[in-house]
Amino acid sequence: RQGVQSVEVVGDPFGELVYAELMPVERQRLHRAAAEALQPPEGLGTGQRSSAAADAVSGELARHWFGAGDKERALDAAVAAGWAAERMYAFSDAHTNFTRALALMDAVPDSPQHRVRLLKHAGQAASLVGDSTEAVRLVEAAVALTSDPPARAALLTRLGLIHYRA
Protein backbone atom coordinates (compact mmCIF):
# COMPACT_ATOMS: atom_id res chain seq x y z
CA ARG A 1 0.00 0.00 0.00
CA GLN A 2 2.93 2.34 0.45
CA GLY A 3 3.56 2.30 -3.30
CA VAL A 4 0.03 3.47 -4.02
CA GLN A 5 0.69 6.89 -2.56
CA SER A 6 3.64 7.53 -4.84
CA VAL A 7 2.08 6.26 -8.06
CA GLU A 8 -0.50 8.93 -8.79
CA VAL A 9 0.77 12.23 -7.53
CA VAL A 10 -1.01 14.96 -9.48
CA GLY A 11 1.44 17.09 -11.36
CA ASP A 12 4.34 14.74 -10.60
CA PRO A 13 5.82 13.84 -14.01
CA PHE A 14 7.79 10.93 -12.55
CA GLY A 15 4.68 9.48 -10.88
CA GLU A 16 2.69 9.86 -14.09
CA LEU A 17 5.48 8.17 -16.05
CA VAL A 18 5.59 5.23 -13.63
CA TYR A 19 1.80 4.90 -13.77
CA ALA A 20 1.81 4.95 -17.59
CA GLU A 21 4.37 2.13 -17.65
CA LEU A 22 2.29 -0.17 -15.43
CA MET A 23 0.45 -3.12 -16.94
CA PRO A 24 -3.37 -2.84 -16.72
CA VAL A 25 -3.51 -5.66 -14.14
CA GLU A 26 -0.95 -3.82 -11.99
CA ARG A 27 -2.96 -0.60 -12.25
CA GLN A 28 -6.11 -2.40 -11.17
CA ARG A 29 -4.31 -3.98 -8.23
CA LEU A 30 -2.95 -0.60 -7.10
CA HIS A 31 -6.35 1.07 -7.51
CA ARG A 32 -7.96 -1.72 -5.45
CA ALA A 33 -5.36 -1.33 -2.70
CA ALA A 34 -5.90 2.43 -2.64
CA ALA A 35 -9.69 2.03 -2.56
CA GLU A 36 -9.50 -0.48 0.28
CA ALA A 37 -7.24 1.89 2.22
CA LEU A 38 -9.65 4.80 1.68
CA GLN A 39 -12.83 2.81 2.34
CA PRO A 40 -14.66 4.34 5.34
CA PRO A 41 -15.94 2.10 8.13
CA GLU A 42 -19.11 0.15 7.39
CA GLY A 43 -22.18 2.37 7.18
CA LEU A 44 -20.35 5.63 6.42
CA GLY A 45 -20.15 7.17 2.99
CA THR A 46 -23.37 5.70 1.66
CA GLY A 47 -26.42 7.56 0.43
CA GLN A 48 -27.08 11.25 0.78
CA ARG A 49 -25.89 11.44 4.39
CA SER A 50 -22.29 10.86 5.26
CA SER A 51 -19.55 11.87 7.64
CA ALA A 52 -17.18 14.72 6.85
CA ALA A 53 -14.28 12.25 6.76
CA ALA A 54 -16.05 10.04 4.23
CA ASP A 55 -16.99 13.10 2.14
CA ALA A 56 -13.35 14.22 2.05
CA VAL A 57 -12.19 11.06 0.28
CA SER A 58 -15.35 10.08 -1.61
CA GLY A 59 -14.17 11.33 -5.01
CA GLU A 60 -10.84 9.53 -4.72
CA LEU A 61 -12.61 6.40 -3.51
CA ALA A 62 -14.92 6.46 -6.54
CA ARG A 63 -11.99 6.97 -8.89
CA HIS A 64 -10.02 4.09 -7.38
CA TRP A 65 -12.93 1.62 -7.38
CA PHE A 66 -13.52 2.56 -11.02
CA GLY A 67 -9.83 2.07 -11.80
CA ALA A 68 -9.90 -1.27 -9.99
CA GLY A 69 -12.68 -2.44 -12.31
CA ASP A 70 -15.12 -3.13 -9.46
CA LYS A 71 -18.22 -1.72 -11.12
CA GLU A 72 -20.61 -2.33 -8.24
CA ARG A 73 -18.42 -0.59 -5.66
CA ALA A 74 -17.52 2.10 -8.18
CA LEU A 75 -21.23 2.82 -8.71
CA ASP A 76 -21.91 3.12 -4.98
CA ALA A 77 -18.80 5.26 -4.49
CA ALA A 78 -19.60 7.52 -7.46
CA VAL A 79 -23.12 8.17 -6.15
CA ALA A 80 -21.77 8.91 -2.66
CA ALA A 81 -19.11 11.19 -4.19
CA GLY A 82 -21.79 13.01 -6.19
CA TRP A 83 -23.87 13.66 -3.07
CA ALA A 84 -20.75 14.77 -1.17
CA ALA A 85 -19.73 17.16 -3.96
CA GLU A 86 -23.25 18.56 -4.10
CA ARG A 87 -23.18 19.24 -0.35
CA MET A 88 -19.88 21.11 -0.83
CA TYR A 89 -21.27 23.08 -3.81
CA ALA A 90 -18.62 21.44 -6.02
CA PHE A 91 -21.00 21.05 -8.93
CA SER A 92 -18.37 20.13 -11.50
CA ASP A 93 -17.29 17.21 -9.31
CA ALA A 94 -20.93 16.32 -8.66
CA HIS A 95 -21.61 16.26 -12.39
CA THR A 96 -18.53 14.11 -13.04
CA ASN A 97 -19.48 11.59 -10.36
CA PHE A 98 -23.18 11.42 -11.23
CA THR A 99 -22.29 10.97 -14.92
CA ARG A 100 -19.85 8.18 -14.00
CA ALA A 101 -22.57 6.55 -11.87
CA LEU A 102 -25.03 6.72 -14.76
CA ALA A 103 -22.50 5.07 -17.09
CA LEU A 104 -21.89 2.33 -14.52
CA MET A 105 -25.63 1.71 -14.16
CA ASP A 106 -25.58 0.09 -17.60
CA ALA A 107 -23.25 -2.59 -16.20
CA VAL A 108 -24.83 -2.83 -12.74
CA PRO A 109 -28.63 -3.16 -12.78
CA ASP A 110 -30.43 -0.66 -10.59
CA SER A 111 -33.95 0.69 -10.09
CA PRO A 112 -35.42 3.13 -12.62
CA GLN A 113 -36.27 5.53 -9.76
CA HIS A 114 -32.60 5.62 -8.76
CA ARG A 115 -31.61 6.37 -12.36
CA VAL A 116 -34.20 9.17 -12.58
CA ARG A 117 -32.88 10.72 -9.37
CA LEU A 118 -29.28 10.58 -10.64
CA LEU A 119 -30.29 12.00 -14.02
CA LYS A 120 -32.06 14.87 -12.27
CA HIS A 121 -29.07 15.68 -10.06
CA ALA A 122 -26.56 15.25 -12.90
CA GLY A 123 -28.68 17.61 -15.01
CA GLN A 124 -28.82 20.17 -12.24
CA ALA A 125 -25.05 19.97 -11.74
CA ALA A 126 -24.44 20.29 -15.50
CA SER A 127 -26.67 23.36 -15.56
CA LEU A 128 -24.79 24.92 -12.65
CA VAL A 129 -21.44 24.48 -14.39
CA GLY A 130 -22.78 26.05 -17.58
CA ASP A 131 -23.35 22.96 -19.74
CA SER A 132 -26.97 23.65 -20.66
CA THR A 133 -27.04 21.21 -23.57
CA GLU A 134 -25.94 18.34 -21.34
CA ALA A 135 -28.31 19.47 -18.58
CA VAL A 136 -31.27 19.41 -20.96
CA ARG A 137 -30.29 15.97 -22.29
CA LEU A 138 -30.02 14.51 -18.79
CA VAL A 139 -33.28 15.97 -17.46
CA GLU A 140 -35.16 15.00 -20.63
CA ALA A 141 -33.89 11.43 -20.14
CA ALA A 142 -35.27 11.54 -16.58
CA VAL A 143 -38.63 12.80 -17.85
CA ALA A 144 -38.78 9.95 -20.38
CA LEU A 145 -38.31 7.38 -17.59
CA THR A 146 -40.95 8.88 -15.27
CA SER A 147 -44.66 8.19 -15.40
CA ASP A 148 -45.57 9.60 -11.96
CA PRO A 149 -47.38 12.95 -12.60
CA PRO A 150 -45.90 14.91 -9.65
CA ALA A 151 -42.38 13.66 -10.45
CA ARG A 152 -42.83 14.55 -14.13
CA ALA A 153 -44.09 18.01 -13.17
CA ALA A 154 -41.04 18.59 -10.96
CA LEU A 155 -38.70 17.43 -13.72
CA LEU A 156 -40.43 19.58 -16.35
CA THR A 157 -40.18 22.56 -14.00
CA ARG A 158 -36.46 21.87 -13.61
CA LEU A 159 -36.15 21.58 -17.39
CA GLY A 160 -37.86 24.94 -17.80
CA LEU A 161 -35.46 26.54 -15.32
CA ILE A 162 -32.49 25.09 -17.21
CA HIS A 163 -33.80 26.57 -20.46
CA TYR A 164 -34.42 29.89 -18.71
CA ARG A 165 -30.84 30.00 -17.37
CA ALA A 166 -29.46 29.11 -20.79
mmCIF file of C-alpha atoms in Angstrom:
data_model
loop_
_atom_site.group_PDB
_atom_site.id
_atom_site.type_symbol
_atom_site.label_atom_id
_atom_site.label_comp_id
_atom_site.label_asym_id
_atom_site.label_seq_id
_atom_site.Cartn_x
_atom_site.Cartn_y
_atom_site.Cartn_z
ATOM 1 C CA ARG A 1 0.000 0.000 0.000
ATOM 2 C CA GLN A 2 2.933 2.340 0.453
ATOM 3 C CA GLY A 3 3.564 2.298 -3.305
ATOM 4 C CA VAL A 4 0.033 3.467 -4.019
ATOM 5 C CA GLN A 5 0.688 6.893 -2.555
ATOM 6 C CA SER A 6 3.643 7.529 -4.835
ATOM 7 C CA VAL A 7 2.079 6.262 -8.063
ATOM 8 C CA GLU A 8 -0.496 8.932 -8.790
ATOM 9 C CA VAL A 9 0.768 12.230 -7.532
ATOM 10 C CA VAL A 10 -1.013 14.957 -9.477
ATOM 11 C CA GLY A 11 1.444 17.088 -11.357
ATOM 12 C CA ASP A 12 4.339 14.744 -10.603
ATOM 13 C CA PRO A 13 5.823 13.842 -14.006
ATOM 14 C CA PHE A 14 7.787 10.932 -12.549
ATOM 15 C CA GLY A 15 4.677 9.477 -10.877
ATOM 16 C CA GLU A 16 2.686 9.859 -14.093
ATOM 17 C CA LEU A 17 5.478 8.165 -16.055
ATOM 18 C CA VAL A 18 5.591 5.229 -13.633
ATOM 19 C CA TYR A 19 1.805 4.897 -13.771
ATOM 20 C CA ALA A 20 1.813 4.950 -17.589
ATOM 21 C CA GLU A 21 4.365 2.127 -17.651
ATOM 22 C CA LEU A 22 2.288 -0.172 -15.432
ATOM 23 C CA MET A 23 0.450 -3.119 -16.943
ATOM 24 C CA PRO A 24 -3.371 -2.844 -16.718
ATOM 25 C CA VAL A 25 -3.506 -5.660 -14.143
ATOM 26 C CA GLU A 26 -0.947 -3.824 -11.993
ATOM 27 C CA ARG A 27 -2.955 -0.597 -12.254
ATOM 28 C CA GLN A 28 -6.109 -2.395 -11.166
ATOM 29 C CA ARG A 29 -4.309 -3.983 -8.232
ATOM 30 C CA LEU A 30 -2.947 -0.603 -7.097
ATOM 31 C CA HIS A 31 -6.353 1.068 -7.506
ATOM 32 C CA ARG A 32 -7.962 -1.720 -5.454
ATOM 33 C CA ALA A 33 -5.355 -1.333 -2.699
ATOM 34 C CA ALA A 34 -5.896 2.435 -2.635
ATOM 35 C CA ALA A 35 -9.685 2.033 -2.557
ATOM 36 C CA GLU A 36 -9.497 -0.475 0.285
ATOM 37 C CA ALA A 37 -7.238 1.891 2.224
ATOM 38 C CA LEU A 38 -9.650 4.803 1.680
ATOM 39 C CA GLN A 39 -12.829 2.815 2.341
ATOM 40 C CA PRO A 40 -14.664 4.337 5.336
ATOM 41 C CA PRO A 41 -15.935 2.103 8.134
ATOM 42 C CA GLU A 42 -19.108 0.152 7.390
ATOM 43 C CA GLY A 43 -22.178 2.368 7.181
ATOM 44 C CA LEU A 44 -20.354 5.630 6.425
ATOM 45 C CA GLY A 45 -20.152 7.171 2.991
ATOM 46 C CA THR A 46 -23.366 5.702 1.659
ATOM 47 C CA GLY A 47 -26.421 7.562 0.432
ATOM 48 C CA GLN A 48 -27.076 11.251 0.778
ATOM 49 C CA ARG A 49 -25.887 11.437 4.391
ATOM 50 C CA SER A 50 -22.289 10.859 5.259
ATOM 51 C CA SER A 51 -19.546 11.871 7.639
ATOM 52 C CA ALA A 52 -17.178 14.722 6.851
ATOM 53 C CA ALA A 53 -14.276 12.251 6.763
ATOM 54 C CA ALA A 54 -16.047 10.038 4.226
ATOM 55 C CA ASP A 55 -16.989 13.098 2.144
ATOM 56 C CA ALA A 56 -13.354 14.223 2.055
ATOM 57 C CA VAL A 57 -12.193 11.058 0.281
ATOM 58 C CA SER A 58 -15.346 10.078 -1.608
ATOM 59 C CA GLY A 59 -14.172 11.335 -5.006
ATOM 60 C CA GLU A 60 -10.843 9.531 -4.717
ATOM 61 C CA LEU A 61 -12.608 6.399 -3.506
ATOM 62 C CA ALA A 62 -14.924 6.457 -6.538
ATOM 63 C CA ARG A 63 -11.988 6.967 -8.892
ATOM 64 C CA HIS A 64 -10.022 4.094 -7.382
ATOM 65 C CA TRP A 65 -12.929 1.618 -7.382
ATOM 66 C CA PHE A 66 -13.516 2.563 -11.025
ATOM 67 C CA GLY A 67 -9.826 2.068 -11.800
ATOM 68 C CA ALA A 68 -9.904 -1.274 -9.987
ATOM 69 C CA GLY A 69 -12.675 -2.436 -12.312
ATOM 70 C CA ASP A 70 -15.122 -3.130 -9.458
ATOM 71 C CA LYS A 71 -18.224 -1.720 -11.118
ATOM 72 C CA GLU A 72 -20.613 -2.333 -8.237
ATOM 73 C CA ARG A 73 -18.418 -0.590 -5.658
ATOM 74 C CA ALA A 74 -17.521 2.100 -8.184
ATOM 75 C CA LEU A 75 -21.227 2.815 -8.711
ATOM 76 C CA ASP A 76 -21.909 3.124 -4.982
ATOM 77 C CA ALA A 77 -18.802 5.260 -4.494
ATOM 78 C CA ALA A 78 -19.598 7.525 -7.464
ATOM 79 C CA VAL A 79 -23.119 8.168 -6.150
ATOM 80 C CA ALA A 80 -21.768 8.912 -2.658
ATOM 81 C CA ALA A 81 -19.114 11.193 -4.186
ATOM 82 C CA GLY A 82 -21.789 13.010 -6.189
ATOM 83 C CA TRP A 83 -23.866 13.660 -3.067
ATOM 84 C CA ALA A 84 -20.749 14.772 -1.174
ATOM 85 C CA ALA A 85 -19.729 17.164 -3.962
ATOM 86 C CA GLU A 86 -23.249 18.557 -4.099
ATOM 87 C CA ARG A 87 -23.184 19.240 -0.345
ATOM 88 C CA MET A 88 -19.883 21.107 -0.825
ATOM 89 C CA TYR A 89 -21.268 23.076 -3.812
ATOM 90 C CA ALA A 90 -18.618 21.442 -6.016
ATOM 91 C CA PHE A 91 -20.998 21.053 -8.932
ATOM 92 C CA SER A 92 -18.366 20.128 -11.504
ATOM 93 C CA ASP A 93 -17.286 17.207 -9.314
ATOM 94 C CA ALA A 94 -20.926 16.315 -8.656
ATOM 95 C CA HIS A 95 -21.613 16.255 -12.388
ATOM 96 C CA THR A 96 -18.530 14.107 -13.037
ATOM 97 C CA ASN A 97 -19.478 11.588 -10.356
ATOM 98 C CA PHE A 98 -23.180 11.423 -11.233
ATOM 99 C CA THR A 99 -22.285 10.965 -14.915
ATOM 100 C CA ARG A 100 -19.846 8.178 -13.997
ATOM 101 C CA ALA A 101 -22.568 6.551 -11.870
ATOM 102 C CA LEU A 102 -25.029 6.722 -14.764
ATOM 103 C CA ALA A 103 -22.503 5.074 -17.094
ATOM 104 C CA LEU A 104 -21.888 2.333 -14.523
ATOM 105 C CA MET A 105 -25.627 1.709 -14.165
ATOM 106 C CA ASP A 106 -25.581 0.094 -17.596
ATOM 107 C CA ALA A 107 -23.247 -2.586 -16.196
ATOM 108 C CA VAL A 108 -24.832 -2.833 -12.740
ATOM 109 C CA PRO A 109 -28.631 -3.162 -12.780
ATOM 110 C CA ASP A 110 -30.435 -0.661 -10.588
ATOM 111 C CA SER A 111 -33.946 0.689 -10.091
ATOM 112 C CA PRO A 112 -35.420 3.128 -12.622
ATOM 113 C CA GLN A 113 -36.266 5.532 -9.765
ATOM 114 C CA HIS A 114 -32.604 5.623 -8.763
ATOM 115 C CA ARG A 115 -31.614 6.369 -12.365
ATOM 116 C CA VAL A 116 -34.195 9.168 -12.577
ATOM 117 C CA ARG A 117 -32.875 10.721 -9.372
ATOM 118 C CA LEU A 118 -29.283 10.576 -10.638
ATOM 119 C CA LEU A 119 -30.288 11.996 -14.024
ATOM 120 C CA LYS A 120 -32.064 14.866 -12.267
ATOM 121 C CA HIS A 121 -29.070 15.680 -10.056
ATOM 122 C CA ALA A 122 -26.565 15.249 -12.899
ATOM 123 C CA GLY A 123 -28.679 17.609 -15.006
ATOM 124 C CA GLN A 124 -28.822 20.175 -12.237
ATOM 125 C CA ALA A 125 -25.047 19.974 -11.741
ATOM 126 C CA ALA A 126 -24.441 20.290 -15.497
ATOM 127 C CA SER A 127 -26.666 23.359 -15.560
ATOM 128 C CA LEU A 128 -24.795 24.923 -12.652
ATOM 129 C CA VAL A 129 -21.437 24.481 -14.386
ATOM 130 C CA GLY A 130 -22.785 26.045 -17.578
ATOM 131 C CA ASP A 131 -23.349 22.964 -19.744
ATOM 132 C CA SER A 132 -26.967 23.650 -20.663
ATOM 133 C CA THR A 133 -27.040 21.214 -23.570
ATOM 134 C CA GLU A 134 -25.943 18.338 -21.342
ATOM 135 C CA ALA A 135 -28.305 19.472 -18.583
ATOM 136 C CA VAL A 136 -31.272 19.406 -20.964
ATOM 137 C CA ARG A 137 -30.289 15.975 -22.288
ATOM 138 C CA LEU A 138 -30.023 14.513 -18.787
ATOM 139 C CA VAL A 139 -33.278 15.970 -17.462
ATOM 140 C CA GLU A 140 -35.155 14.998 -20.635
ATOM 141 C CA ALA A 141 -33.888 11.432 -20.140
ATOM 142 C CA ALA A 142 -35.266 11.540 -16.584
ATOM 143 C CA VAL A 143 -38.631 12.801 -17.850
ATOM 144 C CA ALA A 144 -38.782 9.954 -20.380
ATOM 145 C CA LEU A 145 -38.307 7.383 -17.587
ATOM 146 C CA THR A 146 -40.946 8.879 -15.274
ATOM 147 C CA SER A 147 -44.661 8.194 -15.404
ATOM 148 C CA ASP A 148 -45.567 9.597 -11.956
ATOM 149 C CA PRO A 149 -47.380 12.946 -12.604
ATOM 150 C CA PRO A 150 -45.901 14.913 -9.654
ATOM 151 C CA ALA A 151 -42.382 13.658 -10.449
ATOM 152 C CA ARG A 152 -42.834 14.547 -14.130
ATOM 153 C CA ALA A 153 -44.092 18.007 -13.173
ATOM 154 C CA ALA A 154 -41.045 18.587 -10.958
ATOM 155 C CA LEU A 155 -38.700 17.430 -13.719
ATOM 156 C CA LEU A 156 -40.428 19.577 -16.346
ATOM 157 C CA THR A 157 -40.176 22.561 -14.005
ATOM 158 C CA ARG A 158 -36.461 21.874 -13.609
ATOM 159 C CA LEU A 159 -36.150 21.582 -17.389
ATOM 160 C CA GLY A 160 -37.863 24.944 -17.798
ATOM 161 C CA LEU A 161 -35.460 26.538 -15.320
ATOM 162 C CA ILE A 162 -32.488 25.094 -17.206
ATOM 163 C CA HIS A 163 -33.798 26.573 -20.461
ATOM 164 C CA TYR A 164 -34.417 29.892 -18.710
ATOM 165 C CA ARG A 165 -30.842 30.001 -17.372
ATOM 166 C CA ALA A 166 -29.461 29.106 -20.793
#
